[in-house]
Coordinates of C-alpha atoms in Angstrom, one line a residue:
M1 CA -101.3 45.8 112.3
N2 CA -100.8 47.6 109.0
Q3 CA -102.6 50.7 110.0
E4 CA -100.6 53.9 110.3
T5 CA -103.0 55.3 112.9
P6 CA -103.9 53.6 116.2
A7 CA -107.1 51.5 116.1
I8 CA -108.0 52.4 119.7
I9 CA -106.8 55.1 122.0
F10 CA -107.3 54.7 125.8
S11 CA -106.9 57.8 127.9
G12 CA -107.2 57.6 131.7
H13 CA -103.8 58.0 133.4
K14 CA -102.4 61.3 134.6
T15 CA -98.8 60.3 134.0
A16 CA -96.7 57.8 132.0
V17 CA -97.9 54.3 131.6
T18 CA -95.3 51.8 133.0
A19 CA -97.0 48.4 132.8
L20 CA -99.5 46.6 130.5
S21 CA -101.0 43.2 130.4
F22 CA -103.7 41.4 128.4
D23 CA -105.9 38.6 129.7
N24 CA -105.7 35.2 128.1
D25 CA -108.6 36.0 125.7
G26 CA -107.2 39.3 124.7
L27 CA -110.5 41.0 125.6
K28 CA -109.3 43.0 128.6
L29 CA -106.3 45.1 129.1
A30 CA -104.8 46.3 132.4
S31 CA -102.5 49.3 132.5
G32 CA -100.4 50.6 135.4
S33 CA -98.9 54.1 135.7
K34 CA -96.6 56.3 137.6
D35 CA -99.8 57.8 139.1
T36 CA -100.0 54.5 141.1
D37 CA -103.4 53.6 139.6
I38 CA -104.4 50.4 137.7
L39 CA -107.1 50.7 135.0
I40 CA -109.0 47.8 133.4
W41 CA -110.1 48.4 129.8
D42 CA -112.6 46.6 127.7
I43 CA -111.2 46.1 124.2
L44 CA -114.5 45.3 122.5
S45 CA -116.4 48.2 123.9
E46 CA -113.3 50.5 123.7
R47 CA -113.9 51.9 127.2
G48 CA -112.5 51.8 130.7
L49 CA -114.3 49.5 133.1
Y50 CA -112.9 50.6 136.5
R51 CA -109.9 51.9 138.4
L52 CA -108.0 50.0 141.2
R53 CA -106.2 52.1 143.8
G54 CA -103.9 51.1 146.7
H55 CA -100.3 51.2 145.7
K56 CA -98.1 54.1 146.9
D57 CA -95.6 54.2 144.1
M58 CA -95.2 53.5 140.4
I59 CA -96.7 50.2 139.0
T60 CA -94.0 48.0 137.6
G61 CA -95.8 44.8 136.7
L62 CA -99.3 43.3 136.0
K63 CA -100.6 39.8 135.4
F64 CA -104.1 38.3 135.0
L65 CA -105.0 35.1 136.8
T66 CA -107.9 33.5 134.9
L67 CA -107.4 29.7 135.3
H68 CA -108.8 27.3 138.0
G69 CA -111.9 29.6 138.4
M70 CA -109.8 32.7 139.3
N71 CA -110.8 36.1 138.1
H72 CA -107.9 38.2 139.6
I73 CA -105.0 40.4 138.7
I74 CA -101.6 40.6 140.4
S75 CA -99.8 43.9 140.6
I76 CA -96.3 44.9 141.8
S77 CA -94.9 48.3 142.5
K78 CA -91.8 50.2 143.6
D79 CA -93.5 50.4 147.1
T80 CA -92.2 46.7 147.6
L81 CA -95.8 45.5 147.7
M82 CA -97.5 42.8 145.7
K83 CA -101.3 43.1 145.6
V84 CA -103.9 40.6 144.5
W85 CA -107.2 42.1 143.2
D86 CA -110.5 40.4 142.8
L87 CA -111.9 41.7 139.5
S88 CA -115.5 40.6 140.4
T89 CA -115.6 42.8 143.5
Q90 CA -112.9 45.3 142.3
H91 CA -111.2 45.0 145.7
C92 CA -107.7 44.0 146.9
V93 CA -108.0 40.6 148.6
E94 CA -104.4 40.2 149.6
T95 CA -101.3 42.5 150.1
I96 CA -97.8 41.1 150.6
I97 CA -94.5 42.7 151.2
A98 CA -92.8 40.8 148.4
H99 CA -89.3 42.1 148.6
R100 CA -86.9 44.1 150.7
T101 CA -86.4 46.5 147.8
E102 CA -88.3 48.0 144.9
L103 CA -90.1 45.4 142.7
C104 CA -89.1 45.5 139.0
A105 CA -90.3 42.4 137.2
L106 CA -93.3 40.0 137.4
E107 CA -94.1 36.7 135.7
V108 CA -96.7 33.9 136.3
T109 CA -96.2 30.3 135.3
N110 CA -98.5 29.1 132.5
D111 CA -100.6 27.0 134.9
H112 CA -101.2 30.1 137.1
R113 CA -99.9 28.4 140.2
M114 CA -96.6 30.2 140.8
I115 CA -95.5 33.8 140.8
I116 CA -91.9 34.9 140.1
I117 CA -90.8 38.3 141.2
G118 CA -87.5 40.2 140.8
G119 CA -86.4 43.4 142.5
V120 CA -83.4 45.8 142.6
D121 CA -81.2 43.2 144.3
Q122 CA -80.2 39.9 142.7
E123 CA -82.8 37.8 144.6
I124 CA -85.6 36.1 142.7
R125 CA -88.6 35.2 144.9
V126 CA -91.1 32.5 144.0
W127 CA -94.7 32.5 145.5
K128 CA -97.2 29.7 145.4
I129 CA -100.8 30.4 144.5
E130 CA -103.7 28.5 146.2
P131 CA -106.5 29.0 143.6
E132 CA -109.3 27.4 145.8
L133 CA -108.4 29.6 148.7
L134 CA -107.9 32.7 146.6
C135 CA -111.4 32.2 145.0
S136 CA -113.0 31.8 148.5
L137 CA -111.7 35.2 149.7
L138 CA -114.3 37.9 149.9
E139 CA -117.1 35.4 149.3
P140 CA -120.4 36.3 150.9
V141 CA -121.3 35.2 154.4
K142 CA -124.3 32.9 154.8
M143 CA -126.7 32.3 157.7
N144 CA -126.6 29.2 159.8
E145 CA -130.3 28.2 159.9
S146 CA -130.0 26.1 163.2
T147 CA -128.3 28.8 165.3
S148 CA -129.3 31.9 163.3
E149 CA -125.6 32.9 163.4
M150 CA -123.4 34.2 160.7
M151 CA -121.1 31.4 159.3
D152 CA -118.2 31.8 156.9
V153 CA -118.3 29.8 153.7
D154 CA -114.7 28.6 154.4
N155 CA -114.1 25.9 156.9
E156 CA -112.2 26.6 160.1
E157 CA -108.9 25.1 158.8
S158 CA -108.7 27.6 155.9
A159 CA -109.4 30.6 158.2
G160 CA -106.3 32.7 158.6
K161 CA -104.5 31.0 155.7
R162 CA -102.9 33.1 152.9
A163 CA -103.7 32.3 149.3
I164 CA -100.3 33.5 148.2
V165 CA -97.5 31.7 150.1
H166 CA -93.7 32.3 149.8
Y167 CA -92.2 29.2 148.2
G168 CA -88.5 30.0 148.1
S169 CA -85.8 31.9 146.2
L170 CA -83.9 31.1 142.9
E171 CA -80.1 31.4 142.6
R172 CA -78.7 33.9 140.1
N173 CA -75.3 34.5 138.8
G174 CA -76.0 38.1 137.9
R175 CA -75.7 40.7 140.6
E176 CA -77.5 43.6 138.8
R177 CA -81.2 44.5 139.2
V178 CA -83.7 42.3 137.4
L179 CA -85.3 43.9 134.4
T180 CA -87.3 41.1 132.7
I181 CA -88.8 37.7 133.6
L182 CA -90.4 35.7 130.9
M183 CA -92.0 32.2 130.5
H184 CA -91.6 30.2 127.4
S185 CA -94.8 29.4 125.6
S186 CA -94.4 25.7 126.4
G187 CA -94.4 26.5 130.1
R188 CA -91.2 24.5 130.6
Y189 CA -88.6 27.2 130.6
L190 CA -88.1 30.5 132.4
G191 CA -85.7 33.3 131.4
I192 CA -84.4 36.1 133.7
Q193 CA -82.6 39.1 132.4
G194 CA -80.7 41.7 134.6
A195 CA -79.0 45.0 133.8
D196 CA -75.9 43.2 132.5
K197 CA -74.9 40.8 129.7
L198 CA -76.6 37.7 131.0
V199 CA -79.9 35.9 130.4
E200 CA -80.3 33.1 132.9
L201 CA -82.5 30.1 131.9
Y202 CA -84.3 27.8 134.3
M203 CA -86.3 24.6 133.7
L204 CA -89.7 23.8 135.3
R205 CA -90.0 20.2 136.2
T206 CA -93.3 18.2 135.9
A207 CA -94.7 16.3 138.9
E208 CA -93.3 13.1 137.4
E209 CA -89.8 14.6 136.9
V210 CA -89.8 15.9 140.5
K211 CA -90.8 12.4 141.7
K212 CA -87.9 10.8 139.8
K213 CA -85.5 13.4 141.1
K214 CA -86.5 12.6 144.7
A215 CA -86.1 8.9 144.0
R216 CA -82.5 9.5 142.7
Q217 CA -81.6 11.6 145.8
R218 CA -82.9 8.8 148.1
K219 CA -80.9 6.2 146.2
R220 CA -77.7 8.3 146.4
R221 CA -78.2 8.7 150.1
E222 CA -78.6 4.9 150.6
E223 CA -75.4 4.3 148.6
K224 CA -73.5 6.7 150.8
L225 CA -74.8 4.9 153.9
K226 CA -73.4 1.5 152.6
N227 CA -69.9 3.0 152.2
K228 CA -69.8 4.3 155.8
S229 CA -68.7 2.5 158.9
A230 CA -71.3 1.2 161.3
A231 CA -71.0 4.1 163.8
D232 CA -71.0 6.7 161.0
A233 CA -73.8 4.9 159.3
D234 CA -76.0 5.1 162.3
K235 CA -75.3 8.8 162.8
K236 CA -75.9 9.5 159.1
K237 CA -79.1 7.4 159.1
D238 CA -80.5 9.5 161.9
E239 CA -79.7 12.7 159.9
E240 CA -81.3 11.2 156.8
D241 CA -84.4 10.1 158.7
A242 CA -84.9 13.8 159.5
V243 CA -85.0 14.6 155.8
D244 CA -88.6 14.3 154.5
D245 CA -88.6 13.2 150.9
S246 CA -92.2 14.1 150.6
V247 CA -91.4 17.9 151.0
I248 CA -91.0 19.5 147.6
T249 CA -88.9 22.8 147.5
V250 CA -88.8 25.4 144.8
N251 CA -85.4 24.1 143.7
D252 CA -86.9 20.7 143.1
E253 CA -89.5 22.3 140.7
I254 CA -87.4 25.0 139.2
S255 CA -83.7 24.2 138.4
K256 CA -81.0 26.3 136.9
L257 CA -80.4 25.3 133.2
H258 CA -77.9 27.5 131.3
T259 CA -76.7 31.0 131.1
I260 CA -76.6 33.0 127.8
R261 CA -73.8 35.6 127.7
C262 CA -74.1 38.3 125.1
M263 CA -71.5 40.6 123.6
G264 CA -73.0 43.7 125.2
K265 CA -75.5 44.9 127.8
I266 CA -79.0 43.5 127.1
R267 CA -81.9 45.8 126.8
S268 CA -84.6 43.1 126.3
F269 CA -85.0 39.5 125.3
D270 CA -87.7 37.1 124.2
F271 CA -88.3 33.4 123.4
S272 CA -89.0 32.3 119.9
P273 CA -92.8 31.6 119.4
A274 CA -91.9 28.3 117.6
E275 CA -92.5 25.0 119.2
L276 CA -89.7 23.1 120.9
G277 CA -87.5 21.1 118.7
K278 CA -87.0 17.3 118.8
D279 CA -84.2 17.7 121.3
N280 CA -86.4 20.3 123.2
S281 CA -84.2 23.0 121.8
F282 CA -85.5 26.6 121.6
D283 CA -84.3 30.0 120.4
V284 CA -83.8 33.2 122.4
I285 CA -83.4 36.6 120.8
C286 CA -81.6 39.4 122.7
G287 CA -81.7 43.1 121.9
L288 CA -78.5 44.8 123.0
S289 CA -77.8 48.4 124.1
S290 CA -75.5 48.7 121.0
N291 CA -78.6 48.3 118.7
Q292 CA -77.6 44.7 117.8
L293 CA -79.8 41.6 117.8
E294 CA -78.4 38.2 118.8
L295 CA -80.2 34.9 118.2
H296 CA -79.1 32.1 120.5
R297 CA -80.0 28.4 120.2
V298 CA -80.4 26.5 123.5
V299 CA -80.3 22.7 123.7
P300 CA -81.2 21.8 127.3
S301 CA -79.9 18.2 127.1
A302 CA -76.5 19.2 125.7
K303 CA -73.6 19.0 128.2
E304 CA -71.2 21.0 126.1
E305 CA -72.1 24.1 124.1
A306 CA -75.7 24.1 125.4
T307 CA -76.1 27.7 124.2
K308 CA -74.9 28.7 120.8
L309 CA -74.9 32.1 119.0
V310 CA -76.8 31.3 115.7
N311 CA -77.0 34.8 114.1
T312 CA -76.4 38.4 114.7
V313 CA -78.3 41.3 113.1
D314 CA -75.8 44.1 113.0
Q315 CA -76.6 46.9 110.5
H316 CA -73.8 49.4 109.9
G317 CA -75.3 52.1 112.0
H318 CA -74.2 54.1 115.1
R319 CA -74.2 52.5 118.5
S320 CA -75.1 55.8 120.3
D321 CA -77.0 59.0 119.7
I322 CA -76.2 60.8 116.3
R323 CA -75.2 64.4 117.1
T324 CA -74.7 65.8 113.5
V325 CA -75.4 65.0 109.9
S326 CA -74.4 66.8 106.7
L327 CA -74.8 66.3 102.9
S328 CA -72.2 66.6 100.3
S329 CA -72.5 69.4 97.6
D330 CA -73.7 66.8 95.0
D331 CA -76.1 65.1 97.4
K332 CA -74.5 61.8 96.8
L333 CA -72.8 61.3 100.2
L334 CA -74.0 61.9 103.8
V335 CA -71.8 62.2 106.9
S336 CA -73.2 61.3 110.3
A337 CA -71.3 61.4 113.6
S338 CA -71.8 60.3 117.2
N339 CA -69.7 60.3 120.3
D340 CA -67.2 57.8 119.0
A341 CA -67.5 57.4 115.2
V342 CA -67.9 59.2 111.9
K343 CA -69.8 57.3 109.2
I344 CA -70.1 58.1 105.5
W345 CA -73.2 56.9 103.7
D346 CA -74.1 56.4 100.0
V347 CA -77.4 58.2 99.6
D348 CA -78.6 56.2 96.6
S349 CA -77.9 52.7 98.1
R350 CA -78.5 53.8 101.7
Q351 CA -75.4 51.8 102.8
C352 CA -72.6 52.8 105.1
I353 CA -69.4 52.8 103.0
K354 CA -66.8 54.2 105.5
T355 CA -66.5 54.2 109.3
M356 CA -63.8 56.2 111.2
E357 CA -63.2 56.6 114.9
S358 CA -63.6 60.1 116.2
D359 CA -63.9 62.3 119.3
Y360 CA -67.4 63.3 120.6
A361 CA -68.8 65.0 117.5
L362 CA -71.2 68.0 117.6
C363 CA -71.1 69.5 114.1
S364 CA -69.8 68.5 110.6
V365 CA -69.4 69.8 107.1
F366 CA -68.0 68.5 103.7
V367 CA -65.0 70.3 102.4
P368 CA -65.5 71.6 98.8
G369 CA -64.7 68.7 96.5
N370 CA -66.3 66.2 98.8
N371 CA -63.1 64.4 99.5
H372 CA -62.7 65.6 103.1
V373 CA -64.9 66.1 106.1
I374 CA -64.4 68.5 109.1
I375 CA -65.8 67.6 112.5
G376 CA -66.3 69.9 115.4
T377 CA -66.0 68.1 118.8
K378 CA -67.2 68.5 122.4
T379 CA -63.6 69.0 123.6
G380 CA -63.0 72.0 121.2
L381 CA -61.1 70.1 118.5
L382 CA -61.5 70.4 114.8
E383 CA -60.8 67.0 113.1
L384 CA -60.0 66.8 109.4
Y385 CA -60.7 63.4 107.8
D386 CA -59.6 62.1 104.3
L387 CA -62.4 60.0 102.8
A388 CA -60.1 58.3 100.2
S389 CA -57.9 56.8 102.9
S390 CA -60.6 56.7 105.6
S391 CA -58.2 58.3 108.1
L392 CA -57.8 61.3 110.3
L393 CA -55.4 63.8 108.6
E394 CA -55.0 66.2 111.4
S395 CA -56.6 67.4 114.7
Y396 CA -56.6 71.1 115.6
E397 CA -57.0 72.6 119.1
A398 CA -59.4 75.2 117.8
H399 CA -61.4 76.1 120.9
T400 CA -61.4 75.6 124.7
G401 CA -65.0 74.7 124.8
P402 CA -67.4 72.6 122.7
V403 CA -67.6 73.5 119.0
W404 CA -71.4 73.8 118.6
S405 CA -71.5 75.1 115.0
L406 CA -69.4 75.5 111.8
H407 CA -70.4 76.8 108.4
L408 CA -68.7 77.0 105.0
R409 CA -68.1 80.4 103.4
P410 CA -70.2 80.8 100.2
D411 CA -67.0 81.3 98.2
N412 CA -65.8 77.8 99.5
T413 CA -62.4 79.3 100.5
G414 CA -62.9 78.7 104.3
F415 CA -65.3 78.3 107.1
V416 CA -66.3 79.7 110.5
T417 CA -66.7 78.0 113.9
G418 CA -68.6 79.0 117.0
S419 CA -68.0 77.6 120.4
A420 CA -69.1 77.7 124.1
D421 CA -65.8 79.5 124.8
K422 CA -67.5 82.7 123.4
D423 CA -65.2 82.8 120.4
V424 CA -66.1 83.0 116.7
K425 CA -63.1 81.8 114.6
F426 CA -62.5 82.2 110.9
W427 CA -60.5 79.5 109.0
D428 CA -59.0 79.3 105.5
F429 CA -58.3 76.2 103.5
S430 CA -54.6 75.8 102.4
I431 CA -52.5 73.2 100.6
S432 CA -49.3 72.1 102.4
E433 CA -46.5 70.0 100.9
S434 CA -44.5 67.4 102.9
N435 CA -42.1 64.9 101.4
G436 CA -43.3 65.8 98.0
M437 CA -46.9 65.0 98.9
K438 CA -49.6 67.7 98.9
R439 CA -52.4 67.6 101.4
L440 CA -55.2 69.8 102.7
T441 CA -54.8 71.9 105.8
I442 CA -56.7 74.6 107.6
V443 CA -55.3 77.9 108.9
H444 CA -56.8 80.1 111.6
V445 CA -57.2 83.7 110.3
R446 CA -59.3 85.8 112.7
T447 CA -61.2 85.7 116.0
L448 CA -64.4 87.5 117.0
R449 CA -65.0 87.6 120.8
M450 CA -68.6 87.5 122.0
T451 CA -70.2 88.1 125.4
D452 CA -71.9 84.8 125.7
D453 CA -71.7 81.1 124.6
I454 CA -72.2 80.7 120.9
L455 CA -74.7 78.1 119.7
C456 CA -74.8 78.7 115.9
V457 CA -73.0 80.7 113.2
R458 CA -74.2 81.3 109.6
F459 CA -72.9 83.3 106.6
S460 CA -75.3 85.3 104.4
P461 CA -75.5 84.0 100.8
D462 CA -73.5 87.0 99.6
S463 CA -70.8 86.6 102.3
R464 CA -71.5 90.1 103.5
L465 CA -73.0 89.4 106.9
L466 CA -72.4 86.8 109.6
A467 CA -75.2 85.8 112.0
V468 CA -74.3 84.5 115.5
S469 CA -76.9 83.1 117.9
L470 CA -76.0 83.3 121.6
L471 CA -77.1 81.6 124.8
D472 CA -78.8 84.9 125.9
S473 CA -81.5 84.2 123.2
T474 CA -80.3 86.9 120.9
V475 CA -79.0 86.8 117.3
K476 CA -76.3 89.3 116.4
L477 CA -75.2 90.3 112.9
F478 CA -71.7 91.4 111.9
F479 CA -70.0 92.6 108.8
V480 CA -67.7 89.9 107.6
D481 CA -65.0 92.1 106.2
T482 CA -64.6 94.4 109.2
L483 CA -66.3 92.3 111.9
K484 CA -68.1 95.4 113.0
F485 CA -71.4 95.0 114.8
Y486 CA -74.4 95.6 112.6
L487 CA -77.7 94.6 114.3
S488 CA -79.0 92.7 117.3
L489 CA -82.3 90.7 116.9
Y490 CA -84.5 90.0 119.8
G491 CA -87.7 87.8 120.1
H492 CA -86.8 84.4 121.4
K493 CA -87.6 83.5 125.0
L494 CA -85.1 80.5 125.0
P495 CA -81.7 80.0 123.4

């Protein structure tokens, strides 16, 4: 995938695509959209094959079923429905109300015999697939030669049975909505991620392991009976006789393993593609909302420290949207600011060299000399930072609204600010002395009142004119020396 341009572009949905899934061979692609349609694409011929319609809301998950003779696809939607589609006939063969709330995440076990679904609530529902019964649905009806009557291919016992049966629910610690459900490539482990800091891991037992677990449970019950009195033992025995050891529940097959707790809210996670270690260990990588990556090592057999943070990828970048950037006069430094931090970058090495806490920044500029930075904030403050000490020198209550723009005067003796409070303010640089120490300060000189919110201010190169753009989509020009109105420019339809 080294190409800069897409190899294939499929166009068929009317709105945003919300779900994608390849089949096991990678020859077919299914896509679901907000338009409630499902499209099946042929990768080799680079064309759409057909469209499946039936859902009433956005598609949130798709999975192919191709083992055990099946040629189906499962879809879930925000309409709370799970649908099973026969790709041979291009029809829905089964529709199930899979949850009480919107469906958000879908996964199928590697053997294509169980479906795991998560919704807006904390419940995880597991459904059992009957491949033979699913393949028999929508089969053609044949003629009974002796009676000349129509006869179903299925026997009478299978009539009325569902191919997808509710198997049970899994317990979760998290209370937030489910975002992602993933199976490990080995088919032994299952991961569930919600809208919080947790990734909950489950282990899928083999048939032999389930049998051993049932045997241990039976042995424990027998030991308890031995320790009871005769009367209690008879009563307990009657209760135990009612328990059928041959019945296997979802908790017998899928058991809670461990929980990974990250340092921040998780955006996504995935299992390492590497094979299981000697102790069945595996790695889980989590992407956080703070733009960090955490790599966790999971050792299922360990009783203590079963999950361990192995590595963290944490570049010195912002953790939220960058609202402003500005270059120094010598182009060697760059300042960037977000809603909580100001960062100074070395342009040549592309490394962050300083980080300072700030208010919600909207605009920025280097002070002549490149030793100080001024930040305009959403709360109307002007913050003056000293780069040598990486500290905030002073904070000025400059405006009563957000400071959207500031610009240095061409003679480098001051600057101008524009705000949503409809004021344009002029500032001069000054040197103050305190306790024998000299430091830079700013002094408010003049104010120009406008009729609408100010979005941007700029000096002309000769410092003769000041351009002010307003929320009313106009640009007004003023003489800098007298602040007299000079010209109003029209033409924009939007601010």
